[in-house]
Coordinates of N, CA and C in Angstrom, one line a residue:
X1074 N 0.8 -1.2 0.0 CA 0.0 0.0 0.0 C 0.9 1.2 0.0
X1075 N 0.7 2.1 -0.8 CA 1.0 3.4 -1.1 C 0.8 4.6 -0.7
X1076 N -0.5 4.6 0.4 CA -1.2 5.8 0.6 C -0.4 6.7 1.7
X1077 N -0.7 7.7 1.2 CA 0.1 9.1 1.9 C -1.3 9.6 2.9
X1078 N -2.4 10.0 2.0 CA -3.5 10.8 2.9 C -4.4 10.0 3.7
X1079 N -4.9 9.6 4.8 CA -5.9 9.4 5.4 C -6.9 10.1 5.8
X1080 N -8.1 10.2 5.5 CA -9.1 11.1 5.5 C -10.5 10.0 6.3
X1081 N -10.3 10.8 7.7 CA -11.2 10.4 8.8 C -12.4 10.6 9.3
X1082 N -13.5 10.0 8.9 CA -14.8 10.6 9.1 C -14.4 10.6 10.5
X1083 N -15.3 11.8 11.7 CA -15.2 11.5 13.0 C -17.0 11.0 13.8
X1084 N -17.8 10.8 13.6 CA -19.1 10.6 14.1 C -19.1 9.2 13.8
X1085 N -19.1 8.5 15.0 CA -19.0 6.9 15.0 C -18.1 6.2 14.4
X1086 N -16.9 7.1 14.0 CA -15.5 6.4 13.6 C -14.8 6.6 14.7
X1087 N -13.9 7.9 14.7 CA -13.4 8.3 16.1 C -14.0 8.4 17.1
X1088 N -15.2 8.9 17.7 CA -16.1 9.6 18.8 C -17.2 8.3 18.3
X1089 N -17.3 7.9 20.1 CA -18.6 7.2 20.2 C -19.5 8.5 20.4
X1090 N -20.3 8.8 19.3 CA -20.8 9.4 18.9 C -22.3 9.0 20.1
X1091 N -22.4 7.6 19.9 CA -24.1 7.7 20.1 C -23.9 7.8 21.7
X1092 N -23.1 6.8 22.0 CA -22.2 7.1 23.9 C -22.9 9.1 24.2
X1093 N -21.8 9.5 23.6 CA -21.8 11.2 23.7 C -23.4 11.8 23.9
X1094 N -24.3 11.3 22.7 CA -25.7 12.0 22.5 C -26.5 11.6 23.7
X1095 N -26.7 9.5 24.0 CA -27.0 9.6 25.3 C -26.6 10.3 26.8
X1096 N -25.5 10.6 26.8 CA -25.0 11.4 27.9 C -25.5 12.7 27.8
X1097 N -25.3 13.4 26.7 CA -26.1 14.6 27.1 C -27.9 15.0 26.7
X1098 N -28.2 13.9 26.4 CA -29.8 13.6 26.5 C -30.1 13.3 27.9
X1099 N -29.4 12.4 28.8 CA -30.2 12.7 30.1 C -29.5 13.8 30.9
X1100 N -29.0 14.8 30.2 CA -28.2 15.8 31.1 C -29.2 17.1 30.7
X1101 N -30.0 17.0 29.8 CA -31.3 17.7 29.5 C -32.3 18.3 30.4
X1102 N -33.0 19.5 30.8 CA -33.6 19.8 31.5 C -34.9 20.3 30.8
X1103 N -35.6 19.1 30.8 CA -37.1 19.5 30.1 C -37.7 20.4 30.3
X1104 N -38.7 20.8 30.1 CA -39.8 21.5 30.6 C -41.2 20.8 30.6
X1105 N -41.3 19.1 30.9 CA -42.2 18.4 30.8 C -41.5 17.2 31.7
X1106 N -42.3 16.1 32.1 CA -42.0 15.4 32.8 C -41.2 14.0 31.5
X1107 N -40.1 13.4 31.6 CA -39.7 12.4 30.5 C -38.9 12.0 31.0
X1108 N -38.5 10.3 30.8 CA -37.2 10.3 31.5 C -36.4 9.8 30.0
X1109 N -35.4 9.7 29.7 CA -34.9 8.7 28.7 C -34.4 7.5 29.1
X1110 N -35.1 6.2 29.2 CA -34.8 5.1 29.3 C -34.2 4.6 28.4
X1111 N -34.4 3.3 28.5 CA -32.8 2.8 27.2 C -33.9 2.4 25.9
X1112 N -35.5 2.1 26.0 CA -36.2 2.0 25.2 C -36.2 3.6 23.9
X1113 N -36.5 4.6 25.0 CA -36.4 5.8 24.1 C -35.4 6.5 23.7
X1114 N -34.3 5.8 24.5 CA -33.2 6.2 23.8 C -32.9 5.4 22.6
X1115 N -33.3 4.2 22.3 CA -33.1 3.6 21.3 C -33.8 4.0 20.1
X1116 N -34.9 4.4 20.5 CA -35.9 5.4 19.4 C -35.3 6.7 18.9
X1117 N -34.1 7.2 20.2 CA -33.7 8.3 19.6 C -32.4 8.1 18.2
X1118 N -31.9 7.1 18.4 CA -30.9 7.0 17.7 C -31.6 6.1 16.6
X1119 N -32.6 5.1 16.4 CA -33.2 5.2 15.1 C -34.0 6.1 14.5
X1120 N -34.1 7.5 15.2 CA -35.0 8.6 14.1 C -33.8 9.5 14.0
X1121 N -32.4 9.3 14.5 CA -31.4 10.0 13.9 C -31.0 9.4 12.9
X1122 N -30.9 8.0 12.7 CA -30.4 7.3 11.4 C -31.0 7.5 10.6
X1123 N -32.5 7.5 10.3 CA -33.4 7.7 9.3 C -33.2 9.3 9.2
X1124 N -33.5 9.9 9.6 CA -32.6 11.6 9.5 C -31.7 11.7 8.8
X1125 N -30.5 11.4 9.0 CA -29.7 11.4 8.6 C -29.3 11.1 7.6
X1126 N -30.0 9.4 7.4 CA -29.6 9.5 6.1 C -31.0 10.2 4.7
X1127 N -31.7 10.5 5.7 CA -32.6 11.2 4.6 C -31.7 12.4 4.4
X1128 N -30.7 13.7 5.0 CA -29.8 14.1 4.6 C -28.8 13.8 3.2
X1129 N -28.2 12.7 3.9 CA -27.8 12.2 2.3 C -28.4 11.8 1.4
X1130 N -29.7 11.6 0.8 CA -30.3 11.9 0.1 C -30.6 13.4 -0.1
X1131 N -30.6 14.2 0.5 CA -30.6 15.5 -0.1 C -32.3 15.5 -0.1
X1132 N -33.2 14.8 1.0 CA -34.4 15.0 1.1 C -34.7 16.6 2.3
X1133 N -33.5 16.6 2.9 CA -33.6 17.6 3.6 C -32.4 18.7 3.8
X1134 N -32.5 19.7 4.7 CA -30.9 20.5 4.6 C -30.8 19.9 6.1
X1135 N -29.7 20.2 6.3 CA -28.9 20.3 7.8 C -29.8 20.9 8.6
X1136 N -30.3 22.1 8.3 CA -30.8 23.0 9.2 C -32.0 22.6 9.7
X1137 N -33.0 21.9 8.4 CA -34.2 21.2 9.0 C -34.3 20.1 9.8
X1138 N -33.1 19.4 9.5 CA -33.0 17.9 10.2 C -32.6 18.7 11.8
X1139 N -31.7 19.2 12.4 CA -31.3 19.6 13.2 C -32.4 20.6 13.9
X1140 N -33.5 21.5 13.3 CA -34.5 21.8 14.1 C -35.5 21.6 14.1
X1141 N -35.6 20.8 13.7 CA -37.1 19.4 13.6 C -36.8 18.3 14.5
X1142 N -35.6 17.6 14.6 CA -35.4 16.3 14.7 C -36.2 16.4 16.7
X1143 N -36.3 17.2 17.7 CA -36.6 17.1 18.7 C -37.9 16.9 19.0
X1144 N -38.6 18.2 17.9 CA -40.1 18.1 17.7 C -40.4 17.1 16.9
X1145 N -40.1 16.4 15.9 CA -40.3 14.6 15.4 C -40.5 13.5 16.8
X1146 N -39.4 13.5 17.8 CA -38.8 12.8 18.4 C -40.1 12.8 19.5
X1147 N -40.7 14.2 20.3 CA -41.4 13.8 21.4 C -42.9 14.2 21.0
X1148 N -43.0 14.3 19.2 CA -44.2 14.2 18.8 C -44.8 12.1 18.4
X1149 N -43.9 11.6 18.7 CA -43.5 10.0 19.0 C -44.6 9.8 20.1
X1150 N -44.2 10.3 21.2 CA -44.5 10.5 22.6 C -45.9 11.4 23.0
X1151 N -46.3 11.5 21.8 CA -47.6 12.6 22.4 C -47.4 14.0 23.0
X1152 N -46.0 14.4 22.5 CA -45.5 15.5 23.2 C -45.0 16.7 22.5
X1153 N -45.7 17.7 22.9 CA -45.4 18.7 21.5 C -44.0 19.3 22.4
X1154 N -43.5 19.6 21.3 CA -42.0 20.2 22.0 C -41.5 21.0 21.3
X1155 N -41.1 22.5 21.3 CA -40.1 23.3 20.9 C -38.7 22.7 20.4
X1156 N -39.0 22.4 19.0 CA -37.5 22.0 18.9 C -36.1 22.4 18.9
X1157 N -36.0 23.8 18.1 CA -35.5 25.0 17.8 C -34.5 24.8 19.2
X1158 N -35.3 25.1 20.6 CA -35.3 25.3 21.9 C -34.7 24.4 22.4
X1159 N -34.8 23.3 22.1 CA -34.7 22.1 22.8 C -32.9 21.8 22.5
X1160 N -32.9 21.7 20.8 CA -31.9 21.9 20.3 C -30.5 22.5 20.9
X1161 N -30.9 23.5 20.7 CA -29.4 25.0 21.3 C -29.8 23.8 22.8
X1162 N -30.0 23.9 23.8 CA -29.6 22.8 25.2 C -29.0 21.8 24.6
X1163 N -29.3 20.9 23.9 CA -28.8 19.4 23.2 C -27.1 19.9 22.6
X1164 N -27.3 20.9 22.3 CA -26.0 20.9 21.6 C -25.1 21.6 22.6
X1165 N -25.4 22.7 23.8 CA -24.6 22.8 24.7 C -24.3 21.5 25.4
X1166 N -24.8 20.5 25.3 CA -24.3 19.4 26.6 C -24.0 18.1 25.7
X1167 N -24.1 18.2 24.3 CA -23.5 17.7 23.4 C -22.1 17.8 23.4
X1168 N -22.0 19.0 22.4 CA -20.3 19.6 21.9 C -19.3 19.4 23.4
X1169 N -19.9 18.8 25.0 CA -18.8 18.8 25.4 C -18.7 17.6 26.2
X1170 N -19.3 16.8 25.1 CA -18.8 14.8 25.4 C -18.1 14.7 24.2
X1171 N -16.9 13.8 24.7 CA -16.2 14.0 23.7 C -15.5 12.4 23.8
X1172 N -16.6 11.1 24.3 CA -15.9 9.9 24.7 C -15.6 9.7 23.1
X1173 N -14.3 8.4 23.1 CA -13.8 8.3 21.6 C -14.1 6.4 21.5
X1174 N -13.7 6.5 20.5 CA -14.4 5.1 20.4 C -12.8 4.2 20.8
X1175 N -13.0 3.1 21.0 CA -11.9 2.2 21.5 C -10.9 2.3 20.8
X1176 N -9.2 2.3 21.3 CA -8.3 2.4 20.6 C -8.4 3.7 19.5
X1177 N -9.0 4.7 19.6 CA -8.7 5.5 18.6 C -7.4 6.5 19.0
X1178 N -7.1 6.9 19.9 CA -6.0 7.5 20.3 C -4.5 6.9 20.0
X1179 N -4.3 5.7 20.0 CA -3.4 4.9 19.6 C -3.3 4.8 18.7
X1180 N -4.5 4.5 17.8 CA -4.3 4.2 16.4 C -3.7 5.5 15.6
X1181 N -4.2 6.8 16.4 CA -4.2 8.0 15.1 C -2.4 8.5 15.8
X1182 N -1.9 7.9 17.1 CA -0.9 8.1 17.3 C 0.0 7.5 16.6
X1183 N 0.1 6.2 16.1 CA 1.0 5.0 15.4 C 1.1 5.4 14.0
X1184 N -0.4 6.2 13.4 CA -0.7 6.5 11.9 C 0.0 7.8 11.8
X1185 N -0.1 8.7 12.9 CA 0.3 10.1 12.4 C 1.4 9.8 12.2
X1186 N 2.5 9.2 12.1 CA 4.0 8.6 12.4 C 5.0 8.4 11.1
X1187 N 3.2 8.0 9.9 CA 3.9 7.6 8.6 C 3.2 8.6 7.7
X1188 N 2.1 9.0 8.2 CA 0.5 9.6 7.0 C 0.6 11.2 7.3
X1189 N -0.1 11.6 6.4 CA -1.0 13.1 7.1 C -1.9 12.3 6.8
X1190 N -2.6 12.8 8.1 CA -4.5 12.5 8.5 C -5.2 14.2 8.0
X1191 N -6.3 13.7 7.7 CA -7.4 14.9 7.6 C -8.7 14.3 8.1
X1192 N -9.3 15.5 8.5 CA -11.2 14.8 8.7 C -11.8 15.3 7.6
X1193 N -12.5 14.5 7.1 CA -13.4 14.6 6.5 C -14.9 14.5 7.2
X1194 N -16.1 15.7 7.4 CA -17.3 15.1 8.4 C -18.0 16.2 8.0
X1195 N -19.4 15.7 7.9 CA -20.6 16.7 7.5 C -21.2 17.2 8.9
X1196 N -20.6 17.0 9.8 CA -21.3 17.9 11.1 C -20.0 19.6 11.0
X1197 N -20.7 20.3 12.2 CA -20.1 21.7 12.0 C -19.0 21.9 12.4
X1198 N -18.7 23.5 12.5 CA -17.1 23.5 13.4 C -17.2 23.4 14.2
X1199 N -18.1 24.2 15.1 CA -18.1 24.3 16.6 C -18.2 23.1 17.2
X1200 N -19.1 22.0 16.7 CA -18.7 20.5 16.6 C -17.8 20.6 17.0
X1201 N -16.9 19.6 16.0 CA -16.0 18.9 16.1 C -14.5 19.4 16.7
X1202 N -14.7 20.7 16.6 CA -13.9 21.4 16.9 C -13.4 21.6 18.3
X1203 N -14.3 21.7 19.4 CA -14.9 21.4 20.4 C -14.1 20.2 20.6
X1204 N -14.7 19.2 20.4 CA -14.8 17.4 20.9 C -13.5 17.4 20.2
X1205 N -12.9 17.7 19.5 CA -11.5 17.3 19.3 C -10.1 17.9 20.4
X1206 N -10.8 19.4 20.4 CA -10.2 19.9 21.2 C -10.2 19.2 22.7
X1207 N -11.4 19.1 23.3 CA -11.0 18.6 24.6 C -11.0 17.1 24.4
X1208 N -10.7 16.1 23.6 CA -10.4 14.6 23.4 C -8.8 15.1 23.2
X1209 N -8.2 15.8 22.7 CA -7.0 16.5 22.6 C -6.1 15.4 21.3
X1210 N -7.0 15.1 20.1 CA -6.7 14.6 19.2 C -6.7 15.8 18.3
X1211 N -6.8 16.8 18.2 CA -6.6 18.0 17.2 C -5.2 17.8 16.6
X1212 N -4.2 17.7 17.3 CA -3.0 17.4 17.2 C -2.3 16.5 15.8
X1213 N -3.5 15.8 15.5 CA -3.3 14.7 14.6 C -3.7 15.2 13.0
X1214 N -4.1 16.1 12.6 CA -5.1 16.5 12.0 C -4.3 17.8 11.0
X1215 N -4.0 17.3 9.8 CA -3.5 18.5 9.2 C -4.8 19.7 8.5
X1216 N -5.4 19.1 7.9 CA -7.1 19.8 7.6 C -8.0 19.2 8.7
X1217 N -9.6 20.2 7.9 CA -10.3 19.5 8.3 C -11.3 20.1 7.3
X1218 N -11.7 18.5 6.7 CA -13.3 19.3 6.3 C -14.8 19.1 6.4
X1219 N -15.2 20.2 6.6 CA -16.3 20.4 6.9 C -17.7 20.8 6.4
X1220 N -18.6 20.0 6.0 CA -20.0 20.3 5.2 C -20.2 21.7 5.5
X1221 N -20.1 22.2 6.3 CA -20.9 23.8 6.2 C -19.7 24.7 5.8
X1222 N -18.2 24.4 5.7 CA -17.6 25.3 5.0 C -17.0 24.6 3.5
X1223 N -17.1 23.2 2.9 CA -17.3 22.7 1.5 C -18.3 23.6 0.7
X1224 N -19.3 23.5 1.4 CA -20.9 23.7 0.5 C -21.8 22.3 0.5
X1225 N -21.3 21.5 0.0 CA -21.7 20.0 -0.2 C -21.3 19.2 1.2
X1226 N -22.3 18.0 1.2 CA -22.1 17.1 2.4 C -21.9 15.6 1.6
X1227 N -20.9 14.7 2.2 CA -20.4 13.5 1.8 C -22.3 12.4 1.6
X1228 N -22.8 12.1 0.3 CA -21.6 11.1 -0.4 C -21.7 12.0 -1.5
X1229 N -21.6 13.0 -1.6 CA -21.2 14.3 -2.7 C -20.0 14.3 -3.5
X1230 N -19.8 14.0 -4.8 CA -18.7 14.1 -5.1 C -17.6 15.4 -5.3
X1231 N -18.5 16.1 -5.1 CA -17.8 17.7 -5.2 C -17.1 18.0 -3.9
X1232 N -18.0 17.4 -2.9 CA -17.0 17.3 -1.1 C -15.7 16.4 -1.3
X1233 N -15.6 15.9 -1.7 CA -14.1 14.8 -1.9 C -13.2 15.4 -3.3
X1234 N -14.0 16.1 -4.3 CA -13.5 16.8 -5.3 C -12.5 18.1 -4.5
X1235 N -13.2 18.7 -3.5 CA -12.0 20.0 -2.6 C -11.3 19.5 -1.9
X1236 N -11.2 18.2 -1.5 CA -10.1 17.4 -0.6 C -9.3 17.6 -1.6
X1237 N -9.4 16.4 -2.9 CA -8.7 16.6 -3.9 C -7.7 17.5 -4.0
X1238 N -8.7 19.0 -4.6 CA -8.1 20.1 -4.9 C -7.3 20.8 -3.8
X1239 N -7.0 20.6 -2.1 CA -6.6 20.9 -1.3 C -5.2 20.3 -1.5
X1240 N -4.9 18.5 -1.5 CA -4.3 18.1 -1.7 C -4.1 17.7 -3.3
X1241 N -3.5 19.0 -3.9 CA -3.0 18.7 -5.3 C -2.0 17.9 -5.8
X1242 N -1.1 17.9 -4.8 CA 0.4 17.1 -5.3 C -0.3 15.8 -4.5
X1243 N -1.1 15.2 -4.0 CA -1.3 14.2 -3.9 C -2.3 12.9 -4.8
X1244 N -1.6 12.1 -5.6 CA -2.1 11.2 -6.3 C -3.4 10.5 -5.7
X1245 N -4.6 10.8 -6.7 CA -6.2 10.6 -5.5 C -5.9 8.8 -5.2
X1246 N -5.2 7.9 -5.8 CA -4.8 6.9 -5.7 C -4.1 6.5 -4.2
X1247 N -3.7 7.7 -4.1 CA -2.3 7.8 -2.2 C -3.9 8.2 -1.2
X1248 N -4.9 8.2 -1.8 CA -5.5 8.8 -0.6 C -6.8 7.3 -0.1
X1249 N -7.3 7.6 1.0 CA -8.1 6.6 1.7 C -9.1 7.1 2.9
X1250 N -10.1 7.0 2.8 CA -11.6 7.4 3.6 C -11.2 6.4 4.2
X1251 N -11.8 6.7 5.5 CA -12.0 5.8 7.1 C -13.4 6.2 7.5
X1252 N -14.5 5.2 7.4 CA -15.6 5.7 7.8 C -16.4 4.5 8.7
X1253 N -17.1 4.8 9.2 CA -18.5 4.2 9.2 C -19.9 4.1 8.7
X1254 N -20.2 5.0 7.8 CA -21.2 5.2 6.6 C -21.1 4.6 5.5
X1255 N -21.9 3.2 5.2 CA -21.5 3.0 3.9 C -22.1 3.8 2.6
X1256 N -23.1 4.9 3.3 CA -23.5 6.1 2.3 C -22.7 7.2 2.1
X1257 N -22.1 8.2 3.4 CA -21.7 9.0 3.3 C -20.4 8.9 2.7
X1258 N -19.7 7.9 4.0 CA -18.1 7.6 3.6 C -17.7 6.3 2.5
X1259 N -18.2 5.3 2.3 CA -18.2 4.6 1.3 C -18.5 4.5 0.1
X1260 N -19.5 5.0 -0.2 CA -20.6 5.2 -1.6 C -19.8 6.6 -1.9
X1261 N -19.8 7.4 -0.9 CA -19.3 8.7 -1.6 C -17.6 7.9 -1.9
X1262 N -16.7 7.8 -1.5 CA -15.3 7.5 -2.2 C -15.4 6.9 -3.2
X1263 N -16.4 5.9 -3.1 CA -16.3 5.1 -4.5 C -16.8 6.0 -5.4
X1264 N -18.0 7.1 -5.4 CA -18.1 8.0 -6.4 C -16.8 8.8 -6.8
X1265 N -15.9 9.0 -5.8 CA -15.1 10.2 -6.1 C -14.3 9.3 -6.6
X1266 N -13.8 7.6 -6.7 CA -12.4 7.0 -7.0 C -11.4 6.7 -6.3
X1267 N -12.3 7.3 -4.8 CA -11.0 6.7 -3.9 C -11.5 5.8 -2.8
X1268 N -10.5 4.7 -2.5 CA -10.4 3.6 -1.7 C -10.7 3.9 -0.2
X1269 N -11.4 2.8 0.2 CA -12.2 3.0 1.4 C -11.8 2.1 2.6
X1270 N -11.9 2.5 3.9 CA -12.1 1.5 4.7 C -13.2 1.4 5.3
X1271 N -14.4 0.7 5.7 CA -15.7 0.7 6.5 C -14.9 0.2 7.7
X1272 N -15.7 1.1 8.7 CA -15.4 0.6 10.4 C -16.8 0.3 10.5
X1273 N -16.8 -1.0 11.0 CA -17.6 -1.8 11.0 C -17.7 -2.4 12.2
X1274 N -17.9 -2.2 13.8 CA -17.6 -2.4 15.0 C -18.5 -4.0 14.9
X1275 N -20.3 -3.3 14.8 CA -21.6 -4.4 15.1 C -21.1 -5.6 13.9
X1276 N -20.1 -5.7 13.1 CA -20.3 -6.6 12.0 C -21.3 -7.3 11.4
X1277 N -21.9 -5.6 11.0 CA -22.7 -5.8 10.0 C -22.4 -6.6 8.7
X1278 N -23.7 -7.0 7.4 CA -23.3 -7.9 6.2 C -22.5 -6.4 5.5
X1279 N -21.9 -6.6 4.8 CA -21.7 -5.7 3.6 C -22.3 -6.0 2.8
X1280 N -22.7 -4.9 2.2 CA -23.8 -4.3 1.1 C -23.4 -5.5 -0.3
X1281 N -24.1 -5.6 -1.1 CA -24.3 -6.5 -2.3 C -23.4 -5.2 -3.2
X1282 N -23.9 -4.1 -3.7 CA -22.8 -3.2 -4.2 C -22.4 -2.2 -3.5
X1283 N -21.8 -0.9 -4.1 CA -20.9 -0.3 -3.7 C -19.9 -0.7 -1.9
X1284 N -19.0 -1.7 -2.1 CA -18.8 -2.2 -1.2 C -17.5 -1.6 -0.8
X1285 N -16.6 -1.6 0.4 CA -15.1 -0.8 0.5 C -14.4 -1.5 0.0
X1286 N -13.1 -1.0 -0.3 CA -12.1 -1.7 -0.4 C -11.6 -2.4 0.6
X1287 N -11.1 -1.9 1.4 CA -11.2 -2.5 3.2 C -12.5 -2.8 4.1
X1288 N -12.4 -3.5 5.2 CA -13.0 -3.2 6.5 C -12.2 -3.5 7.8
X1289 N -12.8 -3.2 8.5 CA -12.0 -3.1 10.0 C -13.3 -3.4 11.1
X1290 N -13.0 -4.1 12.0 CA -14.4 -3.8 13.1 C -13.6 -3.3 14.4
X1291 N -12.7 -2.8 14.5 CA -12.0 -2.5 15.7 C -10.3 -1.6 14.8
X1292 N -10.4 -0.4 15.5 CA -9.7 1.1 14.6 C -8.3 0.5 15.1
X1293 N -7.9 -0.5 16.0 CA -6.3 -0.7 16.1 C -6.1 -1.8 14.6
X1294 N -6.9 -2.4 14.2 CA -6.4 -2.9 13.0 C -6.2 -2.1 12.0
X1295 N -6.6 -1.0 11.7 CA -6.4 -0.3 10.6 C -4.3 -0.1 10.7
X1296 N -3.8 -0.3 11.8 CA -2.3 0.1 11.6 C -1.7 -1.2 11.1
X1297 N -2.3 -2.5 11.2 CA -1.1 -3.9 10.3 C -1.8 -3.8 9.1
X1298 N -3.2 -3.5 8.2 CA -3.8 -3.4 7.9 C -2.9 -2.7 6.7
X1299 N -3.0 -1.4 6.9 CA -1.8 -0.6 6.4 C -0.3 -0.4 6.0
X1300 N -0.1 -1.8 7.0 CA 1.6 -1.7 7.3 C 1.6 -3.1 5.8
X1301 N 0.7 -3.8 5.7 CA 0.9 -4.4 4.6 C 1.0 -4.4 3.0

């Protein structure tokens, strides 16, 4: 293997992402009586996947998914809710969980060693920016890019087109997506031409097409993985 760039989705690749959302869902102060049990929290994280990826379909923008998704969520529940409202709270006690998924620290420490890393992620700055800063993996990270400062969100080929053009002297062949999405981060590289890894923790089937070039279900294999 040849590759020079590694390009790192962060939302359920690096950052236990769904870990982080339950933590700051019961750190929420309603204005209605609710508790989040593990039932409704599991509701919460399948009307973010269908969200989401209605996103990548381009059924919705960022901005509707993000100030709807609360009022969807406890209109479930018989519960009218300000989402707008609810939101701005969700994201103060969000942006400052910042648990990482197993072995990620190691891994991006052994990689930074040989590679430049970049993120590649359709969430915002204050995001990731945030959660990287206090996980104190910023360090690793020569870019970063970002859906609200691209224009386009991953599996977009025009979002992996400014990676590209960012990295000019680099042969799109030297470069390699690390994701967990086989929409965003998989399907999009294969649109753009470049070689994929799916992180695959629950070992799920892989898809009949657009499949990765790699998989991994645990981020410390991506270093022998690579060394071969």
């Amino acid at each position: 293997m040849n590759y020079q760039l590694l390009l790192f989705d962060l939302d359920q690749t690096l950052f236990d992402t769904n870990t982080n959302a339950e933590n700051a869902l019961r750190k929420m102060q309603l204005p209605f009586e609710f508790t989040f049990n593990a039932d409704k929290i599991n509701y919460w994280h399948r009307l973010q996947a269908q969200m989401w990826a209605g996103l990548e379909r381009k059924e919705m923008t960022r901005d509707e998914l993000i100030n709807t998704r609360f009022s969807k969520y406890f209109a479930h529940y018989d519960i009218a809710a300000d989402g707008p409202t609810l939101e701005r709270q969700f994201q103060q006690r969000f942006f400052a969980e910042h648990t990482l998924m197993p072995h990620a620290r190691t891994m991006l420490t052994q990689l930074k060693q040989r590679y430049h890393l970049a993120v590649v992620s359709n969430e915002v700055r204050a995001k990731q920016v945030r959660q990287m800063g206090d996980a104190h993996i910023d360090q690793f990270f020569d870019r970063l890019f970002l859906a609200e400062e691209v224009g386009f969100s991953k599996p977009d080929q025009r979002f992996f087109q400014t990676v590209k053009a960012k990295y000019a002297t680099v042969d799109p062949a030297n470069m390699l997506v690390i994701g967990d999405s086989l929409t965003a981060d998989i399907q999009g590289a294969r649109a753009a031409h470049l070689d994929s890894v799916w992180f695959n923790p629950n070992h799920a089937a892989q898809p009949a097409t657009n499949r990765p070039r790699y998989e991994v279900n645990d981020l410390q294999q991506l270093v022998p993985l690579l060394a071969d």
